[in-house]
Each structure stands twice: as C-alpha cells, then as structure tokens.
Tab-separated table of C-alpha atoms in Angstrom:
chain	number	residue	atom	x	y	z
A	1	UNK	CA	179.186	58.191	158.925
A	2	UNK	CA	177.497	55.014	159.120
A	3	UNK	CA	180.320	52.533	157.551
A	4	UNK	CA	184.436	54.335	155.914
A	5	UNK	CA	185.042	56.812	159.348
A	6	UNK	CA	182.976	55.544	161.267
A	7	UNK	CA	185.195	56.002	164.041
A	8	UNK	CA	184.638	59.231	163.250
A	9	UNK	CA	181.703	60.029	165.214
A	10	UNK	CA	179.319	59.457	168.059
A	11	UNK	CA	175.759	60.178	169.730
A	12	UNK	CA	176.297	62.811	171.621
A	13	UNK	CA	173.947	64.317	173.980
A	14	UNK	CA	171.617	61.422	173.846
A	15	UNK	CA	173.508	59.434	175.729
A	16	UNK	CA	173.204	61.442	178.753
A	17	UNK	CA	168.979	62.204	177.613
A	18	UNK	CA	168.892	58.464	177.303
A	19	UNK	CA	171.062	57.219	180.881
A	20	UNK	CA	167.654	57.852	183.225
A	21	UNK	CA	165.927	54.395	181.176
A	22	UNK	CA	168.704	52.999	179.962
A	23	UNK	CA	171.819	53.012	181.993
A	24	UNK	CA	174.528	51.057	180.868
A	25	UNK	CA	172.805	49.607	177.797
A	26	UNK	CA	174.128	49.353	174.457
A	27	UNK	CA	171.006	51.606	172.237
A	28	UNK	CA	173.922	54.459	173.279
A	29	UNK	CA	176.972	53.512	174.485
A	30	UNK	CA	180.177	54.355	172.271
A	31	UNK	CA	183.894	52.792	171.738
A	32	UNK	CA	185.331	50.409	173.780
A	33	UNK	CA	181.900	50.300	175.821
A	34	UNK	CA	179.763	50.204	172.763
A	35	UNK	CA	182.208	46.919	171.136
A	36	UNK	CA	182.244	44.481	174.429
A	37	UNK	CA	178.216	45.195	174.554
A	38	UNK	CA	177.543	44.523	171.171
A	39	UNK	CA	179.994	41.214	171.059
A	40	UNK	CA	178.244	40.115	174.906
A	41	UNK	CA	174.859	40.066	172.924
A	42	UNK	CA	175.585	39.118	169.987
A	43	UNK	CA	175.810	35.498	170.913
A	44	UNK	CA	172.805	35.495	172.633
A	45	UNK	CA	171.493	35.826	169.726
A	46	UNK	CA	173.458	33.923	167.827
A	47	UNK	CA	172.238	30.757	170.948
A	48	UNK	CA	168.363	32.337	170.261
A	49	UNK	CA	168.122	32.099	167.013
A	50	UNK	CA	167.925	29.032	166.144
A	51	UNK	CA	165.425	29.024	168.595
A	52	UNK	CA	162.099	27.248	166.722
A	53	UNK	CA	158.769	29.232	166.101
A	54	UNK	CA	156.933	27.683	169.210
A	55	UNK	CA	158.167	30.234	171.305
A	56	UNK	CA	155.704	32.858	169.230
A	57	UNK	CA	152.585	30.507	169.398
A	58	UNK	CA	151.003	30.752	173.664
A	59	UNK	CA	151.995	35.006	172.217
A	60	UNK	CA	150.290	35.370	168.665
A	61	UNK	CA	147.576	32.942	170.372
A	62	UNK	CA	146.565	35.308	172.690
A	63	UNK	CA	146.313	38.357	170.529
A	64	UNK	CA	143.751	36.575	168.060
A	65	UNK	CA	141.775	35.849	171.359
A	66	UNK	CA	142.238	39.453	172.133
A	67	UNK	CA	141.243	40.895	168.821
A	68	UNK	CA	138.174	38.292	168.859
A	69	UNK	CA	136.997	39.311	171.286
A	70	UNK	CA	137.024	42.859	170.171
A	71	UNK	CA	133.877	44.768	168.737
A	72	UNK	CA	133.399	46.862	165.747
A	73	UNK	CA	136.002	49.042	164.872
A	74	UNK	CA	138.996	47.419	166.265
A	75	UNK	CA	142.453	49.427	166.935
A	76	UNK	CA	145.322	46.889	166.010
A	77	UNK	CA	148.753	48.956	167.008
A	78	UNK	CA	147.674	49.123	171.741
A	79	UNK	CA	147.426	45.441	170.763
A	80	UNK	CA	150.496	44.906	168.631
A	81	UNK	CA	152.785	46.603	171.513
A	82	UNK	CA	150.869	44.571	173.951
A	83	UNK	CA	152.448	40.890	171.322
A	84	UNK	CA	155.487	41.839	170.897
A	85	UNK	CA	156.199	43.075	174.891
A	86	UNK	CA	155.035	39.550	175.772
A	87	UNK	CA	157.154	37.587	173.218
A	88	UNK	CA	160.260	39.764	173.686
A	89	UNK	CA	159.902	39.743	176.792
A	90	UNK	CA	159.214	36.069	176.905
A	91	UNK	CA	162.143	35.339	175.204
A	92	UNK	CA	164.500	37.378	177.480
A	93	UNK	CA	163.459	36.953	181.067
A	94	UNK	CA	162.103	33.497	180.089
A	95	UNK	CA	159.066	34.509	181.139
A	96	UNK	CA	156.378	36.872	179.758
A	97	UNK	CA	155.049	39.710	181.473
A	98	UNK	CA	151.762	38.037	179.726
A	99	UNK	CA	149.999	41.938	178.965
A	100	UNK	CA	147.719	40.406	176.526
A	101	UNK	CA	145.665	38.438	179.193
A	102	UNK	CA	145.876	40.729	182.341
A	103	UNK	CA	141.998	41.861	182.743
A	104	UNK	CA	142.262	45.832	182.879
A	105	UNK	CA	145.228	48.140	182.975
A	106	UNK	CA	148.939	46.513	182.963
A	107	UNK	CA	151.172	48.650	185.126
A	108	UNK	CA	154.180	47.796	183.841
A	109	UNK	CA	153.228	48.187	179.886
A	110	UNK	CA	152.202	51.896	180.746
A	111	UNK	CA	155.276	52.396	182.438
A	112	UNK	CA	156.899	51.223	179.925
A	113	UNK	CA	155.223	52.880	176.814
A	114	UNK	CA	155.591	56.445	179.637
A	115	UNK	CA	159.402	55.982	180.275
A	116	UNK	CA	160.628	55.410	176.592
A	117	UNK	CA	158.091	58.713	175.255
A	118	UNK	CA	159.421	60.900	177.490
A	119	UNK	CA	163.193	59.985	177.017
A	120	UNK	CA	162.675	59.953	173.119
A	121	UNK	CA	161.276	63.595	173.418
A	122	UNK	CA	164.398	64.496	175.951
A	123	UNK	CA	166.353	62.956	173.361
A	124	UNK	CA	164.881	66.012	170.777
A	125	UNK	CA	165.784	68.684	172.848
A	126	UNK	CA	169.847	68.002	172.800
A	127	UNK	CA	172.095	69.568	175.343
A	128	UNK	CA	168.509	70.552	177.382
A	129	UNK	CA	167.511	67.148	177.758
A	130	UNK	CA	166.996	67.598	181.642
A	131	UNK	CA	164.721	70.664	181.580
A	132	UNK	CA	162.155	67.840	181.065
A	133	UNK	CA	161.926	65.420	183.763
A	134	UNK	CA	158.490	65.058	185.218
A	135	UNK	CA	157.816	63.435	187.745
A	136	UNK	CA	156.077	60.735	186.394
A	137	UNK	CA	159.410	59.921	183.900
A	138	UNK	CA	161.126	59.127	187.245
A	139	UNK	CA	158.388	57.194	188.601
A	140	UNK	CA	158.261	54.735	185.392
A	141	UNK	CA	161.558	54.339	185.068
A	142	UNK	CA	162.160	53.047	188.576
A	143	UNK	CA	159.189	50.828	188.038
A	144	UNK	CA	160.356	49.396	184.975
A	145	UNK	CA	164.094	49.056	187.191
A	146	UNK	CA	162.305	47.049	189.605
A	147	UNK	CA	160.407	44.919	187.527
A	148	UNK	CA	163.760	43.517	185.734
A	149	UNK	CA	165.467	43.269	188.854
A	150	UNK	CA	163.345	41.012	190.376
A	151	UNK	CA	163.624	38.852	186.817
A	152	UNK	CA	167.621	38.744	187.197
A	153	UNK	CA	167.139	37.983	191.315
A	154	UNK	CA	164.429	34.908	190.199
A	155	UNK	CA	167.304	33.887	187.008
A	156	UNK	CA	169.997	33.846	189.395
A	157	UNK	CA	167.460	31.883	192.178
A	158	UNK	CA	167.242	28.683	188.928
A	159	UNK	CA	170.742	28.018	189.740
A	160	UNK	CA	171.735	24.651	190.876
A	161	UNK	CA	167.713	23.732	190.630
A	162	UNK	CA	166.849	20.373	188.869
A	163	UNK	CA	164.955	19.862	185.741
A	164	UNK	CA	160.765	21.306	185.534
A	165	UNK	CA	157.903	18.802	184.931
A	166	UNK	CA	158.389	19.370	181.056
A	167	UNK	CA	161.883	17.492	181.644
A	168	UNK	CA	163.948	20.648	180.983
A	169	UNK	CA	166.963	22.155	183.586
A	170	UNK	CA	164.612	25.172	184.749
A	171	UNK	CA	167.882	27.710	185.130
A	172	UNK	CA	167.902	26.991	180.863
A	173	UNK	CA	164.718	28.872	180.626
A	174	UNK	CA	166.916	31.894	182.170
A	175	UNK	CA	170.345	31.318	179.928
A	176	UNK	CA	169.684	34.634	178.394
A	177	UNK	CA	169.949	36.382	182.280
A	178	UNK	CA	172.482	34.233	183.092
A	179	UNK	CA	174.774	34.192	180.283
A	180	UNK	CA	174.866	37.977	181.076
A	181	UNK	CA	176.319	37.726	184.556
A	182	UNK	CA	178.231	35.415	183.901
A	183	UNK	CA	180.246	37.843	181.942
A	184	UNK	CA	178.754	41.022	183.886
A	185	UNK	CA	179.254	40.529	187.299
A	186	UNK	CA	176.848	43.029	188.374
A	187	UNK	CA	173.058	42.375	188.116
A	188	UNK	CA	172.510	46.638	187.228
A	189	UNK	CA	174.729	46.177	184.269
A	190	UNK	CA	172.483	43.063	183.425
A	191	UNK	CA	169.186	45.135	183.909
A	192	UNK	CA	170.467	47.726	182.225
A	193	UNK	CA	171.435	45.291	178.890
A	194	UNK	CA	167.518	44.232	179.384
A	195	UNK	CA	165.933	46.957	179.175
A	196	UNK	CA	167.891	47.809	176.216
A	197	UNK	CA	166.769	44.869	174.662
A	198	UNK	CA	163.300	45.251	175.748
A	199	UNK	CA	163.051	48.989	174.016
A	200	UNK	CA	163.694	47.402	171.049
A	201	UNK	CA	162.674	44.336	170.723
A	202	UNK	CA	159.001	45.911	171.501
A	203	UNK	CA	158.998	48.929	169.369
A	204	UNK	CA	160.195	48.242	165.905
A	205	UNK	CA	158.041	45.419	165.355
A	206	UNK	CA	155.034	46.612	166.799
A	207	UNK	CA	155.253	49.661	164.512
A	208	UNK	CA	156.408	47.484	161.428
A	209	UNK	CA	152.811	45.351	161.867
A	210	UNK	CA	150.570	47.885	162.259
A	211	UNK	CA	152.034	49.515	159.633
A	212	UNK	CA	151.214	46.379	157.676
A	213	UNK	CA	148.208	45.732	158.101
A	214	UNK	CA	147.699	49.899	157.524
A	215	UNK	CA	148.731	49.845	154.055
A	216	UNK	CA	147.345	46.190	153.410
A	217	UNK	CA	143.176	47.555	154.534
A	218	UNK	CA	144.104	50.323	151.794
A	219	UNK	CA	145.164	48.201	149.104
A	220	UNK	CA	143.345	45.501	149.123
A	221	UNK	CA	144.191	44.264	145.637
A	222	UNK	CA	147.981	43.122	147.851
A	223	UNK	CA	145.875	42.225	150.260
A	224	UNK	CA	144.569	39.294	148.472
A	225	UNK	CA	147.327	38.344	146.734
A	226	UNK	CA	148.828	37.906	150.597
A	227	UNK	CA	146.087	36.117	151.342
A	228	UNK	CA	146.043	33.998	148.862
A	229	UNK	CA	150.156	32.651	149.554
A	230	UNK	CA	149.177	32.311	153.104
A	231	UNK	CA	146.586	30.077	151.879
A	232	UNK	CA	148.505	27.851	150.146
A	233	UNK	CA	151.195	27.717	151.952
A	234	UNK	CA	149.671	27.148	156.027
A	235	UNK	CA	146.995	26.268	154.672
A	236	UNK	CA	144.480	25.392	157.613
A	237	UNK	CA	147.748	24.871	159.829
A	238	UNK	CA	148.447	26.966	162.671
A	239	UNK	CA	151.502	25.960	163.837
A	240	UNK	CA	153.953	27.962	161.881
A	241	UNK	CA	157.862	26.826	161.185
A	242	UNK	CA	160.165	29.351	159.615
A	243	UNK	CA	160.246	27.429	156.097
A	244	UNK	CA	156.279	28.621	156.351
A	245	UNK	CA	157.519	31.892	156.934
A	246	UNK	CA	160.507	31.133	154.539
A	247	UNK	CA	158.382	29.699	151.320
A	248	UNK	CA	155.634	33.455	151.167
A	249	UNK	CA	157.912	35.610	149.626
A	250	UNK	CA	155.478	37.763	148.665
A	251	UNK	CA	154.935	38.574	152.819
A	252	UNK	CA	158.825	39.556	152.400
A	253	UNK	CA	158.038	42.108	149.676
A	254	UNK	CA	154.953	43.637	151.337
A	255	UNK	CA	157.214	43.503	154.740
A	256	UNK	CA	159.962	45.381	152.707
A	257	UNK	CA	157.988	47.642	150.827
A	258	UNK	CA	156.488	48.596	154.550
A	259	UNK	CA	159.697	49.501	156.002
A	260	UNK	CA	160.757	51.468	152.648
A	261	UNK	CA	158.033	53.700	153.226
A	262	UNK	CA	157.851	54.046	156.689
A	263	UNK	CA	161.830	52.591	158.893
A	264	UNK	CA	161.308	52.251	162.468
A	265	UNK	CA	163.794	55.058	162.738
A	266	UNK	CA	162.811	57.816	159.809
A	267	UNK	CA	165.594	60.511	161.134
A	268	UNK	CA	169.197	59.580	162.653
A	269	UNK	CA	172.026	61.879	164.010
A	270	UNK	CA	175.416	62.244	164.507
A	271	UNK	CA	177.788	63.920	166.403
A	272	UNK	CA	181.579	64.405	165.013
A	273	UNK	CA	183.813	63.820	167.593
A	274	UNK	CA	186.497	64.933	165.447
A	275	UNK	CA	187.173	66.896	162.822
A	276	UNK	CA	186.436	64.921	159.762
A	277	UNK	CA	186.001	64.968	155.872
A	278	UNK	CA	182.937	63.736	154.204
A	279	UNK	CA	184.543	62.135	150.344
A	280	UNK	CA	181.741	64.835	148.264
A	281	UNK	CA	179.118	66.858	149.005
A	282	UNK	CA	180.106	69.881	148.568
A	283	UNK	CA	181.103	72.857	145.150
A	284	UNK	CA	179.118	73.617	142.707
A	285	UNK	CA	178.525	70.359	141.878
A	286	UNK	CA	177.878	68.367	145.092
A	287	UNK	CA	181.276	66.221	143.783
A	288	UNK	CA	183.789	68.076	145.565
A	289	UNK	CA	184.815	67.274	149.894
A	290	UNK	CA	183.163	68.949	152.505
A	291	UNK	CA	185.242	69.416	156.028
A	292	UNK	CA	182.735	68.232	159.055
A	293	UNK	CA	184.142	70.126	162.218
A	294	UNK	CA	184.681	68.535	165.749
A	295	UNK	CA	180.891	68.876	167.816
A	296	UNK	CA	179.158	69.267	164.674
A	297	UNK	CA	175.476	67.517	164.219
A	298	UNK	CA	175.035	65.543	161.296
A	299	UNK	CA	171.566	64.014	160.714
A	300	UNK	CA	169.832	61.996	158.143
A	301	UNK	CA	166.681	60.632	156.680
A	302	UNK	CA	166.018	57.239	155.729
A	303	UNK	CA	162.226	58.609	155.270
A	304	UNK	CA	162.872	60.649	152.357
A	305	UNK	CA	165.810	58.737	150.962
A	306	UNK	CA	163.646	55.867	150.773
A	307	UNK	CA	160.807	58.193	148.816
A	308	UNK	CA	163.792	59.231	145.868
A	309	UNK	CA	162.594	58.608	142.060
A	310	UNK	CA	165.873	58.078	141.150
A	311	UNK	CA	165.432	55.312	143.583
A	312	UNK	CA	162.745	53.814	143.398
A	313	UNK	CA	161.370	55.060	140.423
A	314	UNK	CA	158.337	57.421	139.739
A	315	UNK	CA	156.168	55.582	141.554
A	316	UNK	CA	158.331	55.649	145.021
A	317	UNK	CA	155.847	57.321	146.737
A	318	UNK	CA	153.136	54.814	146.780
A	319	UNK	CA	153.058	50.959	148.262
A	320	UNK	CA	153.523	48.457	145.498
A	321	UNK	CA	155.237	44.959	147.110
A	322	UNK	CA	155.483	44.031	143.758
A	323	UNK	CA	158.426	46.727	142.972
A	324	UNK	CA	161.124	44.065	144.889
A	325	UNK	CA	160.668	41.418	142.818
A	326	UNK	CA	162.829	43.668	140.813
A	327	UNK	CA	167.111	42.865	139.993
A	328	UNK	CA	167.810	45.791	140.063
A	329	UNK	CA	167.101	46.257	143.986
A	330	UNK	CA	169.496	43.790	145.337
A	331	UNK	CA	171.943	46.291	145.622
A	332	UNK	CA	170.240	48.533	146.560
A	333	UNK	CA	171.677	48.441	149.859
A	334	UNK	CA	173.151	51.373	151.135
A	335	UNK	CA	169.513	53.451	149.723
A	336	UNK	CA	167.183	51.493	151.836
A	337	UNK	CA	168.382	51.476	155.822
A	338	UNK	CA	164.765	50.622	157.558
A	339	UNK	CA	167.972	48.755	160.261
A	340	UNK	CA	170.531	51.510	159.945
A	341	UNK	CA	173.761	49.873	158.380
A	342	UNK	CA	178.234	49.751	158.641
A	343	UNK	CA	179.303	48.668	162.124
A	344	UNK	CA	176.436	49.044	164.368
A	345	UNK	CA	174.515	46.591	161.744
A	346	UNK	CA	174.551	43.583	160.564
A	347	UNK	CA	176.140	41.470	162.610
A	348	UNK	CA	176.689	38.307	162.103
A	349	UNK	CA	175.464	38.131	158.808
A	350	UNK	CA	176.347	38.970	155.109
A	351	UNK	CA	175.357	42.138	155.569
A	352	UNK	CA	173.221	41.342	151.973
A	353	UNK	CA	169.946	42.976	150.977
A	354	UNK	CA	167.646	40.071	151.912
A	355	UNK	CA	166.392	41.110	154.805
A	356	UNK	CA	166.898	37.654	156.081
A	357	UNK	CA	170.236	38.087	155.768
A	358	UNK	CA	170.327	40.809	158.198
A	359	UNK	CA	169.865	41.973	161.759
A	360	UNK	CA	166.626	43.539	162.796
A	361	UNK	CA	167.871	46.487	164.933
A	362	UNK	CA	166.986	49.855	166.335
A	363	UNK	CA	167.912	52.388	164.688
A	364	UNK	CA	172.021	52.472	166.034
A	365	UNK	CA	171.103	49.826	169.280
A	366	UNK	CA	172.960	46.659	166.217
A	367	UNK	CA	172.327	43.606	167.871
A	368	UNK	CA	169.264	44.560	170.295
A	369	UNK	CA	167.547	41.984	168.128
A	370	UNK	CA	167.877	40.020	165.318
A	371	UNK	CA	166.361	40.661	162.458
A	372	UNK	CA	165.249	37.398	161.900
A	373	UNK	CA	164.011	36.319	165.325
A	374	UNK	CA	162.288	39.803	164.842
A	375	UNK	CA	161.110	39.187	160.951
A	376	UNK	CA	159.450	35.592	161.895
A	377	UNK	CA	157.947	37.169	164.582
A	378	UNK	CA	156.128	39.993	162.658
A	379	UNK	CA	155.558	37.090	159.882
A	380	UNK	CA	154.344	34.843	162.049
A	381	UNK	CA	151.852	37.720	163.758
A	382	UNK	CA	150.594	38.933	160.200
A	383	UNK	CA	150.324	35.387	158.735
A	384	UNK	CA	147.616	34.489	161.679
A	385	UNK	CA	145.222	37.335	161.383
A	386	UNK	CA	145.123	37.112	157.888
A	387	UNK	CA	144.042	33.489	158.552
A	388	UNK	CA	142.150	34.126	161.474
A	389	UNK	CA	140.253	36.816	159.887
A	390	UNK	CA	139.539	36.592	155.990
A	391	UNK	CA	136.849	39.307	155.714
A	392	UNK	CA	139.902	41.993	158.044
A	393	UNK	CA	139.019	45.297	156.134
A	394	UNK	CA	138.949	48.785	155.937
A	395	UNK	CA	136.157	50.900	158.030
A	396	UNK	CA	133.900	52.356	155.828
A	397	UNK	CA	133.918	55.959	157.515
A	398	UNK	CA	137.252	55.503	156.992
A	399	UNK	CA	138.602	57.748	154.116
A	400	UNK	CA	141.449	56.298	151.603
A	401	UNK	CA	145.020	58.014	152.371
A	402	UNK	CA	148.506	57.918	150.724
A	403	UNK	CA	151.031	56.823	151.929
A	404	UNK	CA	152.849	59.687	154.038
A	405	UNK	CA	149.546	61.502	153.772
A	406	UNK	CA	148.950	60.213	156.922
A	407	UNK	CA	149.346	61.736	160.474
A	408	UNK	CA	152.647	60.357	161.934
A	409	UNK	CA	152.941	60.045	165.620
A	410	UNK	CA	157.240	60.334	166.508
A	411	UNK	CA	158.299	58.937	169.535
A	412	UNK	CA	161.779	56.734	169.526
A	413	UNK	CA	159.564	55.029	166.341
A	414	UNK	CA	158.237	55.587	163.794
A	415	UNK	CA	154.423	55.323	164.674
A	416	UNK	CA	150.665	55.966	163.854
A	417	UNK	CA	149.043	58.934	164.956
A	418	UNK	CA	145.759	57.585	164.128
A	419	UNK	CA	146.713	54.083	164.852
A	420	UNK	CA	145.950	51.535	162.928
A	421	UNK	CA	141.998	51.021	162.932
A	422	UNK	CA	139.966	47.924	161.113
A	423	UNK	CA	137.377	45.823	160.465
A	424	UNK	CA	137.191	41.803	161.261
A	425	UNK	CA	133.700	41.509	159.322
C-alpha cells in the first residue's frame, strides 16, 4: 500500500475535506499533481538542508526567555507550538511571525490552530466533511490565506532590490517563495504550497518536543543521562551546530524512542483507486492473498505497530531509549513508520533506518520538511532547554503515567491532551 502497490491507493475524500485550508498543495494531492509538487519542493528543501543552524538561534533564545519568565508549573506544549511556528515561517516566508515575542494574543497563530483542528475533524467525517463548516472555520481560513498572500507579495517586491545592511541580497531572503513562483507562475498556487509546508513544519516538531519532555521528566534516570551527554558535547556553548547534534547519540535514541511511542500521525488511511490485491493477510493462517475492491478504505496504525512485543521486545510499552543501541533494530524499517515510508517518504535519502538519513514528513505530505531540518530544530531546542534549566522536573502534584495511559488530543497530529507540565526549579 505504501510501496509496491503505491499507485493502487489514494486519499479518497480527504482532498475535499482539506481543500478549504490547504488548497492545491502536496499534502492531499495524488497522481501527477503530487509528483510535480514533490519535485518542486524537493529542490527547495535540498537547498535549505545546507543552511547552518544559526537560523534557529534567535527563536530558541526567544523560547528560553518566555520559559524563564514563567512561574510555578509551566506548560511547555503551547510554547513549543509558537517556537516551531516562528522557525518555520522564518525559513519559508523569509521572515518570522515572531509569535514568541508578541505581547498578548497572536491572531495568526490562533487562526492557524483553529483552522488546523477543524480541518482534522472534517477529515474524520469522510464524505460528510461538508456537514461541519462552522463560520469560525471559514473566517480562520480566510485570515490565514490573506496573511500568507501578503508574504508572497512582499517577496515578489524584493526582486531587483540591492543588498541589505548585512550585505546580503534582499531577494535571497525570500528565495523559497520566489523560486516557487518562478515555477508555478501563480501567487495562489504558491500560497497553497506555503500553507501546506507551514502546517507540516509547525505541528510535528512541536508535538515531538512536547512528548519528549513529558517522558524525560517522568524518567529522571534518562534525563540525567541525556543532560550529561549535552554537558559533555556543549559545555557552556549556546550556539548549537550540526556537528554538536550529530555527536549527541543518546539524544538521537531519545527522539527515536519518543517517535516510536508517539508517532506524529498514529493512524492513517488509504482508499483503493482500483481493485487490487494484498499479497497476504487472508485465509485461515493469514498467509493467503486478500482481494481489495476499488473504493475500499484501509487503515494502518503505527501507534499500535510500534508497541508490538515481537518487534520491540517484551518491554515495548515502556520508554527505554537504550533499545535503539541494539543493532537488531537497524533493519526494522517497515516496522517503524513515524514518518511513513515508500514513494511519499525518503525523498533524496537512502531510506535507511537512521532517522537522520530520512526525511521528516508530516503524515503523507512527503517532502514538506526534511527530517534533517526538523530533527535539528527539535534537537537544538531540547538541548538548550536542558542546558538552561538543569533542575527541570515533574511537578510534585502530577502523577507518573505509563506511556499510553495518558490522555491524547488527536487533531492533525497526536498531541497531549494535558499539555507538557513541568517545574523549572
């Protein structure tokens, strides 16, 4: 379904359900339009992959300031969503929305969250998506598109301008937008692709960071071990580089284990675009082929698969980052799908199970964000928070919860319904 018979499956009614927010974007496209978007965005992210991590520092510093100003019990989850919104808009729009430094409510962030959550609900209604179109949804979608349209217009206006105060060509800051426009020749299509990328860049990384800290404060032995690694690699250095991140092998294990227990999209759905066959799954012993008729919906659930004891051991329900040091997991590939796999994943990579060689994608959205960028963004933020707040811990009045027993909030991604509550000292 994801690889050898990839062409036999599509998104079904999801395109219509998501169109109001995402328009003509890679997230819900099939066939030739998807292939065109895939190649178009691949070129952009190959270029972005070679940017240094200095682009993250301003936003990491802003995040640290916001956390520092907080008193008592702090919920990190909404802060992480603002952090990833700021970094993603900086990378793709050419300038950040700076939601972390704005006083009071941030209208764009609120509109984006509202529209994304309602879009997720409409998606779960299938063919009846149209039955849930509240006025606030239409208002939020209109606000988002108007906001992004302004960025596209500003980017086009920089063409022909000279150098800025730093000696950089002004138009180069908006290279992502201008390169898309040169290919698509339509500001509406450019806007739609930008909204798709923004949705992917904000939600997945924010949830990964939230689940990571929820687990770390509940497993202090792991937190101590990770803090020691960060101290050994960074010392007092606050400017994190790619070399630093790649030297933190235990952090890599922590992130993989978090993604195993809490994949960004815990369940996914495909519809057969024609009558096809699964090679096994039928018959008394489950080894016979299975006929899949055209229009049949097939759900697969990484959340459950990642907890299979025959794949991950008797302690598969537990948080144990050290399991990723076992060479047996090197070839586990199709049993570890936090980012999907097949043609809609691993673009430009070797498809190895080393997550840093894979692309970070949002459900099926392919190349929306390269894993290299997103994992670097998460790693940078996590390392700096642990460095800045060495006494971070679980609040005394919060009970320990085994993974899988906590409350979940399923929107377009898997988030914690109770947030990520910590105390800093």
